[in-house]
Short mmCIF file of N, CA and C in Angstrom, two decimals:
data_model
loop_
_atom_site.label_atom_id
_atom_site.label_comp_id
_atom_site.label_asym_id
_atom_site.label_seq_id
_atom_site.Cartn_x
_atom_site.Cartn_y
_atom_site.Cartn_z
N MET A 84 33.46 -3.43 -0.61
CA MET A 84 32.39 -3.15 -0.02
C MET A 84 31.17 -3.97 -0.48
N ASN A 85 30.58 -4.83 0.17
CA ASN A 85 29.57 -5.84 -0.12
C ASN A 85 28.14 -4.89 0.08
N VAL A 86 27.34 -4.55 -0.93
CA VAL A 86 26.20 -4.39 -0.84
C VAL A 86 25.07 -5.01 -1.51
N SER A 87 23.90 -5.05 -0.72
CA SER A 87 22.79 -6.23 -1.08
C SER A 87 21.21 -5.30 -0.89
N LEU A 88 20.41 -5.05 -1.77
CA LEU A 88 19.23 -4.52 -1.82
C LEU A 88 18.31 -6.27 -1.53
N ILE A 89 17.67 -5.84 -0.34
CA ILE A 89 16.58 -6.84 0.04
C ILE A 89 15.26 -6.52 -0.18
N LEU A 90 14.57 -7.10 -1.31
CA LEU A 90 13.23 -6.79 -1.41
C LEU A 90 12.27 -7.19 -0.09
N LEU A 91 11.69 -6.29 0.24
CA LEU A 91 10.58 -6.30 1.71
C LEU A 91 9.23 -6.58 0.96
N LYS A 92 8.72 -7.71 0.99
CA LYS A 92 7.62 -7.92 0.16
C LYS A 92 6.45 -7.98 1.66
N LYS A 93 5.35 -7.61 0.98
CA LYS A 93 4.22 -7.33 1.93
C LYS A 93 3.75 -8.46 2.86
N ASP A 94 4.29 -9.78 2.75
CA ASP A 94 3.75 -10.93 3.14
C ASP A 94 4.66 -11.38 4.35
N GLY A 95 5.82 -10.31 4.10
CA GLY A 95 6.96 -10.89 5.04
C GLY A 95 7.97 -11.53 4.57
N ASN A 96 8.21 -12.07 3.40
CA ASN A 96 9.09 -12.53 2.69
C ASN A 96 10.07 -11.54 2.33
N LYS A 97 11.45 -11.89 1.87
CA LYS A 97 12.38 -11.04 1.66
C LYS A 97 13.30 -11.72 0.23
N GLN A 98 13.87 -11.50 -0.79
CA GLN A 98 14.58 -11.71 -1.68
C GLN A 98 15.75 -10.59 -1.72
N VAL A 99 16.91 -11.38 -1.67
CA VAL A 99 18.03 -10.30 -1.60
C VAL A 99 18.99 -10.47 -3.40
N PHE A 100 19.25 -9.34 -3.26
CA PHE A 100 19.80 -8.98 -4.96
C PHE A 100 21.38 -8.29 -4.54
N PRO A 101 22.22 -8.79 -4.55
CA PRO A 101 23.58 -8.22 -4.71
C PRO A 101 23.71 -7.48 -5.42
N VAL A 102 24.56 -5.99 -4.85
CA VAL A 102 24.67 -5.36 -6.10
C VAL A 102 26.43 -5.07 -6.37
N ARG A 103 26.73 -5.79 -7.52
CA ARG A 103 28.49 -6.38 -7.55
C ARG A 103 28.90 -5.01 -8.61
N ASN A 104 28.16 -4.19 -9.17
CA ASN A 104 28.84 -3.39 -9.93
C ASN A 104 29.09 -2.02 -9.19
N LYS A 105 30.12 -1.16 -10.02
CA LYS A 105 30.01 0.13 -9.50
C LYS A 105 29.07 1.12 -9.28
N ALA A 106 28.57 0.99 -10.71
CA ALA A 106 27.35 1.78 -10.74
C ALA A 106 26.10 0.77 -11.01
N THR A 107 25.11 0.58 -11.03
CA THR A 107 23.97 -0.37 -10.85
C THR A 107 22.54 0.60 -11.03
N ILE A 108 21.96 0.11 -12.27
CA ILE A 108 20.73 0.73 -12.99
C ILE A 108 19.63 0.31 -12.75
N LEU A 109 18.72 0.71 -11.98
CA LEU A 109 17.23 0.10 -11.60
C LEU A 109 16.45 0.70 -12.47
N GLY A 110 15.49 0.00 -13.05
CA GLY A 110 14.69 0.25 -13.84
C GLY A 110 13.64 -0.53 -14.64
N ARG A 111 12.87 0.14 -15.78
CA ARG A 111 11.92 -0.68 -16.42
C ARG A 111 12.52 -1.39 -17.78
N ARG A 112 13.56 -1.02 -18.52
CA ARG A 112 14.37 -1.29 -19.30
C ARG A 112 14.86 -2.92 -18.66
N PRO A 113 14.69 -4.03 -19.71
CA PRO A 113 15.44 -5.15 -19.67
C PRO A 113 16.93 -5.15 -19.88
N ASP A 114 17.40 -4.26 -20.20
CA ASP A 114 18.90 -4.09 -20.00
C ASP A 114 19.63 -3.55 -18.66
N CYS A 115 18.38 -2.90 -17.77
CA CYS A 115 18.93 -2.48 -16.39
C CYS A 115 19.47 -3.54 -15.53
N GLU A 116 20.48 -3.31 -14.78
CA GLU A 116 20.98 -4.74 -13.83
C GLU A 116 19.72 -5.06 -12.87
N LEU A 117 18.80 -4.07 -12.48
CA LEU A 117 17.79 -4.83 -11.65
C LEU A 117 16.74 -4.12 -12.49
N TYR A 118 16.28 -5.18 -13.55
CA TYR A 118 14.80 -5.10 -14.16
C TYR A 118 13.45 -4.77 -13.78
N ILE A 119 12.92 -4.12 -13.38
CA ILE A 119 11.52 -4.07 -12.75
C ILE A 119 10.34 -3.67 -13.80
N PRO A 120 9.67 -4.57 -14.37
CA PRO A 120 8.97 -4.44 -15.58
C PRO A 120 7.65 -3.93 -14.79
N LEU A 121 7.12 -2.78 -14.45
CA LEU A 121 6.01 -2.06 -13.86
C LEU A 121 6.30 -0.90 -14.61
N GLN A 122 4.54 -0.44 -14.71
CA GLN A 122 4.70 0.91 -15.57
C GLN A 122 4.83 1.77 -14.64
N VAL A 123 4.82 1.99 -13.23
CA VAL A 123 5.13 2.81 -12.35
C VAL A 123 6.63 3.25 -12.44
N VAL A 124 7.37 2.32 -12.90
CA VAL A 124 8.72 2.37 -12.64
C VAL A 124 9.45 3.05 -14.31
N SER A 125 10.19 3.91 -14.22
CA SER A 125 10.45 4.34 -15.12
C SER A 125 11.80 3.58 -16.10
N ARG A 126 11.83 3.83 -17.08
CA ARG A 126 12.88 2.79 -17.99
C ARG A 126 14.06 2.97 -17.36
N ARG A 127 14.93 3.91 -17.07
CA ARG A 127 16.10 4.13 -16.31
C ARG A 127 15.56 4.95 -14.87
N HIS A 128 14.88 3.90 -14.04
CA HIS A 128 14.83 5.08 -13.04
C HIS A 128 15.54 5.49 -11.83
N CYS A 129 16.54 4.69 -11.30
CA CYS A 129 17.79 5.58 -10.54
C CYS A 129 18.92 4.21 -10.69
N GLN A 130 19.79 4.83 -10.04
CA GLN A 130 21.15 4.81 -10.10
C GLN A 130 21.89 4.73 -8.78
N LEU A 131 22.36 3.40 -8.58
CA LEU A 131 23.12 3.19 -7.20
C LEU A 131 24.69 3.07 -7.52
N SER A 132 25.55 3.85 -7.01
CA SER A 132 27.05 4.04 -7.12
C SER A 132 27.98 3.55 -5.79
N GLN A 133 28.62 2.93 -6.09
CA GLN A 133 29.84 2.52 -4.87
C GLN A 133 30.98 3.48 -5.31
N GLU A 134 31.22 4.18 -4.49
CA GLU A 134 32.48 5.06 -4.68
C GLU A 134 33.42 5.01 -3.16
N ASP A 135 34.57 4.50 -3.01
CA ASP A 135 35.26 4.21 -2.01
C ASP A 135 34.48 3.50 -0.86
N LYS A 136 34.33 4.18 0.26
CA LYS A 136 33.47 3.42 1.26
C LYS A 136 32.09 4.09 1.37
N SER A 137 31.68 4.57 0.08
CA SER A 137 30.03 4.77 0.45
C SER A 137 29.36 4.51 -0.76
N LEU A 138 27.99 4.52 -0.26
CA LEU A 138 26.89 4.26 -1.33
C LEU A 138 26.23 5.49 -2.02
N LYS A 139 26.05 5.72 -2.92
CA LYS A 139 25.14 7.04 -3.01
C LYS A 139 23.82 6.54 -4.39
N VAL A 140 22.68 6.95 -4.23
CA VAL A 140 21.89 6.81 -5.25
C VAL A 140 21.20 8.07 -5.40
N ARG A 141 21.03 8.12 -6.77
CA ARG A 141 20.64 9.34 -7.61
C ARG A 141 19.35 8.79 -8.54
N ASP A 142 18.58 9.65 -8.17
CA ASP A 142 17.05 9.56 -9.19
C ASP A 142 17.63 10.07 -10.81
N LEU A 143 17.13 9.22 -11.83
CA LEU A 143 17.74 9.50 -13.13
C LEU A 143 16.47 10.08 -13.81
N ARG A 144 15.84 11.12 -13.26
CA ARG A 144 14.76 11.75 -13.58
C ARG A 144 13.31 10.92 -14.18
N SER A 145 13.03 10.06 -12.82
CA SER A 145 11.94 9.28 -13.34
C SER A 145 10.77 10.09 -13.05
N SER A 146 9.87 9.47 -13.44
CA SER A 146 8.23 10.24 -13.55
C SER A 146 7.97 10.11 -12.33
N ASN A 147 8.10 9.25 -11.39
CA ASN A 147 7.13 8.67 -9.92
C ASN A 147 8.20 9.32 -9.06
N GLY A 148 9.39 9.51 -9.06
CA GLY A 148 10.60 9.85 -8.16
C GLY A 148 11.12 8.43 -7.40
N THR A 149 12.43 8.46 -6.74
CA THR A 149 12.75 7.76 -6.09
C THR A 149 12.94 7.95 -4.78
N PHE A 150 12.19 7.23 -3.58
CA PHE A 150 12.10 7.67 -2.24
C PHE A 150 13.64 6.90 -1.23
N LEU A 151 14.02 7.79 -0.24
CA LEU A 151 14.84 7.27 0.61
C LEU A 151 14.27 7.49 1.85
N ASN A 152 13.91 6.59 2.60
CA ASN A 152 13.32 6.58 4.12
C ASN A 152 12.08 7.42 3.92
N GLY A 153 11.32 7.35 2.96
CA GLY A 153 9.99 7.94 2.65
C GLY A 153 10.30 9.16 1.91
N GLN A 154 11.49 10.10 2.07
CA GLN A 154 11.66 11.21 1.41
C GLN A 154 12.13 11.23 0.18
N LYS A 155 11.26 11.95 -1.04
CA LYS A 155 11.77 12.22 -2.38
C LYS A 155 13.09 12.29 -2.53
N ILE A 156 14.38 12.01 -3.04
CA ILE A 156 15.31 12.52 -3.32
C ILE A 156 15.45 13.40 -4.50
N LEU A 157 16.35 14.26 -4.26
CA LEU A 157 16.37 15.44 -5.08
C LEU A 157 17.59 15.13 -6.04
N ASP A 158 18.88 15.03 -4.95
CA ASP A 158 20.09 15.15 -5.65
C ASP A 158 20.87 13.81 -5.34
N GLU A 159 22.12 13.43 -5.60
CA GLU A 159 22.44 12.26 -5.02
C GLU A 159 22.77 12.42 -3.85
N THR A 160 22.37 11.00 -3.32
CA THR A 160 22.09 11.28 -1.69
C THR A 160 22.70 10.00 -0.95
N GLU A 161 23.83 9.67 0.07
CA GLU A 161 24.46 8.92 0.27
C GLU A 161 23.34 8.14 0.99
N VAL A 162 23.67 6.73 1.19
CA VAL A 162 22.95 5.59 1.50
C VAL A 162 23.55 5.13 2.60
N LYS A 163 22.74 4.78 3.76
CA LYS A 163 23.46 4.10 4.88
C LYS A 163 22.60 2.90 5.26
N PRO A 164 23.50 1.73 5.89
CA PRO A 164 22.96 0.43 5.82
C PRO A 164 21.60 0.91 6.79
N GLY A 165 20.62 -0.27 6.27
CA GLY A 165 19.30 -0.34 6.73
C GLY A 165 18.45 0.85 6.13
N ASP A 166 18.46 1.90 5.60
CA ASP A 166 18.00 2.70 4.92
C ASP A 166 17.01 2.00 4.30
N ARG A 167 16.08 2.33 3.55
CA ARG A 167 14.91 1.88 2.76
C ARG A 167 14.83 2.84 1.27
N LEU A 168 14.57 2.14 0.29
CA LEU A 168 14.85 2.32 -1.10
C LEU A 168 13.64 2.05 -1.69
N GLN A 169 12.72 3.02 -1.95
CA GLN A 169 11.13 2.89 -2.53
C GLN A 169 11.34 3.20 -4.12
N ILE A 170 10.79 2.25 -4.72
CA ILE A 170 10.80 2.45 -6.08
C ILE A 170 9.44 2.15 -6.58
N GLY A 171 8.60 3.05 -7.16
CA GLY A 171 7.04 2.68 -7.47
C GLY A 171 6.55 1.77 -5.94
N PRO A 172 6.15 1.00 -6.25
CA PRO A 172 5.58 0.07 -5.09
C PRO A 172 6.65 -0.75 -4.45
N LEU A 173 7.55 -0.76 -4.69
CA LEU A 173 8.49 -1.42 -4.36
C LEU A 173 9.56 -1.04 -3.14
N THR A 174 9.94 -2.08 -1.75
CA THR A 174 10.75 -1.24 -1.30
C THR A 174 12.07 -2.15 -0.69
N PHE A 175 13.09 -1.40 -0.74
CA PHE A 175 14.13 -2.58 -0.60
C PHE A 175 14.93 -1.85 0.69
N ALA A 176 15.68 -2.65 1.42
CA ALA A 176 16.16 -2.40 2.48
C ALA A 176 17.56 -2.73 2.25
N ILE A 177 18.62 -1.63 2.46
CA ILE A 177 20.10 -1.61 2.05
C ILE A 177 20.99 -2.23 3.14
N GLN A 178 21.50 -2.98 2.67
CA GLN A 178 22.25 -3.94 3.55
C GLN A 178 23.88 -3.70 3.29
N ILE A 179 24.67 -3.44 3.75
CA ILE A 179 25.95 -2.78 3.46
C ILE A 179 27.11 -3.80 4.38
N ASP A 180 28.10 -4.40 3.79
CA ASP A 180 28.76 -5.42 4.72
C ASP A 180 28.08 -5.75 5.72
N GLY A 181 27.09 -6.81 5.35
CA GLY A 181 26.14 -7.20 6.44
C GLY A 181 25.80 -6.79 7.29
N GLN A 182 25.54 -5.36 7.15
CA GLN A 182 24.66 -4.50 8.39
C GLN A 182 23.64 -3.83 7.59
N PRO A 183 22.03 -3.80 8.02
CA PRO A 183 21.98 -4.53 9.44
C PRO A 183 22.02 -5.99 8.98
N ASP A 184 22.29 -6.96 10.37
CA ASP A 184 22.27 -8.21 10.28
C ASP A 184 20.83 -8.75 9.86
N ASP A 185 20.09 -7.91 10.51
CA ASP A 185 18.40 -8.61 10.90
C ASP A 185 17.71 -7.27 9.80
N VAL A 186 17.09 -7.66 8.67
CA VAL A 186 16.24 -6.30 8.04
C VAL A 186 14.76 -7.09 8.61
N SER A 187 14.26 -5.92 8.91
CA SER A 187 12.63 -6.28 9.22
C SER A 187 11.69 -6.09 8.01
N SER A 188 10.55 -6.16 7.98
CA SER A 188 9.48 -6.42 6.87
C SER A 188 9.38 -4.46 6.51
N PRO A 189 8.81 -4.53 5.55
CA PRO A 189 8.45 -3.01 5.47
C PRO A 189 8.20 -1.94 6.28
N ASP A 190 8.42 -0.77 6.40
CA ASP A 190 7.72 0.00 7.47
C ASP A 190 6.26 0.98 6.91
N ASN A 191 4.95 0.74 7.44
CA ASN A 191 4.02 0.94 6.98
C ASN A 191 3.91 2.35 6.80
N ASP A 192 4.61 3.20 7.38
CA ASP A 192 4.44 4.57 7.70
C ASP A 192 5.60 5.42 6.91
N LEU A 193 6.20 4.28 5.92
CA LEU A 193 6.91 5.54 5.19
C LEU A 193 5.89 6.23 3.71
N ALA A 194 6.31 7.53 3.53
CA ALA A 194 5.43 8.26 2.79
C ALA A 194 5.62 7.99 1.29
N ALA A 195 5.76 6.97 0.63
CA ALA A 195 5.89 7.03 -0.23
C ALA A 195 4.54 6.91 -1.14
N PRO A 196 4.61 7.32 -2.61
CA PRO A 196 3.20 7.26 -3.22
C PRO A 196 2.71 5.80 -3.31
N SER A 197 1.36 5.37 -3.43
CA SER A 197 0.40 4.51 -3.57
C SER A 197 -0.06 4.32 -4.94
N PRO A 198 1.14 4.47 -6.14
CA PRO A 198 0.82 4.11 -7.64
C PRO A 198 0.25 3.01 -8.08
N ASP A 199 -0.86 3.05 -9.35
CA ASP A 199 -1.65 2.20 -9.67
C ASP A 199 -0.91 1.22 -10.38
N ILE A 200 -0.87 0.17 -9.91
CA ILE A 200 -0.12 -0.89 -10.60
C ILE A 200 -1.31 -1.92 -11.12
N SER A 201 -2.14 -1.77 -11.45
CA SER A 201 -3.53 -2.60 -11.80
C SER A 201 -3.29 -3.30 -13.22
N ASN A 202 -2.11 -2.61 -14.09
CA ASN A 202 -1.89 -3.12 -15.15
C ASN A 202 -0.70 -3.83 -15.76
N ALA A 203 -0.01 -3.92 -14.54
CA ALA A 203 1.61 -4.40 -14.49
C ALA A 203 1.36 -5.75 -14.18
N ASN A 204 2.26 -6.40 -14.54
CA ASN A 204 2.16 -8.01 -14.41
C ASN A 204 2.97 -8.35 -13.33
N GLY A 205 3.56 -7.60 -12.35
CA GLY A 205 4.08 -7.63 -11.37
C GLY A 205 5.22 -8.09 -11.04
N ASP A 206 6.17 -8.76 -12.44
CA ASP A 206 7.41 -9.22 -12.53
C ASP A 206 8.32 -8.78 -12.18
N VAL A 207 9.27 -8.70 -11.39
CA VAL A 207 10.57 -8.01 -11.38
C VAL A 207 11.82 -9.23 -11.09
N MET A 208 12.84 -8.68 -12.12
CA MET A 208 13.80 -9.72 -11.93
C MET A 208 15.25 -8.80 -12.24
N ASN A 209 16.51 -9.60 -11.89
CA ASN A 209 17.74 -9.07 -12.07
C ASN A 209 17.90 -9.53 -13.43
N ARG A 210 19.74 -8.96 -13.76
CA ARG A 210 20.00 -9.70 -15.16
C ARG A 210 20.40 -10.86 -15.26
N SER A 211 20.60 -11.56 -13.83
CA SER A 211 20.70 -13.15 -14.38
C SER A 211 19.41 -13.79 -14.12
N GLY A 212 18.08 -13.38 -13.97
CA GLY A 212 17.03 -13.62 -14.70
C GLY A 212 16.22 -14.14 -13.49
N THR A 213 16.49 -13.63 -12.13
CA THR A 213 15.97 -14.33 -10.90
C THR A 213 14.60 -13.06 -10.88
N PHE A 214 13.52 -13.75 -10.62
CA PHE A 214 12.58 -12.99 -10.42
C PHE A 214 12.05 -12.70 -9.45
N ILE A 215 11.16 -11.25 -9.03
CA ILE A 215 10.81 -10.94 -7.82
C ILE A 215 9.64 -11.06 -7.92
N GLY A 216 8.61 -11.68 -7.06
CA GLY A 216 7.40 -11.69 -7.23
C GLY A 216 6.59 -11.51 -5.81
#
C-alpha cells in the first residue's frame, strides 16, 4: 500500500509527504517521522498505522485532539482515500495507492478548532528535513 499525506495550504498549494513506515508518528518532537514544531501540536500527537490493506489513525492523547473529516477521533479509526486529517492548524488529505488522483484545497466547512499559533514559527518538516511552509 502506497500512502501519502498531502498538506493542503490555504493559498491552494500542496506538499506531498510519502508515508513509508508501518507506524508513523506525527508531532512536535524532532524525532517524529513528521515533525510539526507548532505549540498547538502535541509532542507525540497521533499515529498512522498500516495494517494489511488498511490505514488507521489514532490520537496519542494529544492536548488539542486529532480530527478526521472534521470529527474528533476518540479511538483508532480507519482512514479512507480522500479523507482529511487535521492536526492543529494543518489539514492533510490522505492518498492511498494514488487515490484520489486529484486532491482539492482545504474544505472551509470542516469543524476543526482554530488554535492560536501566533507564537509558533510555522515550520513543519519531515524526517528528511523537508520544510512545510
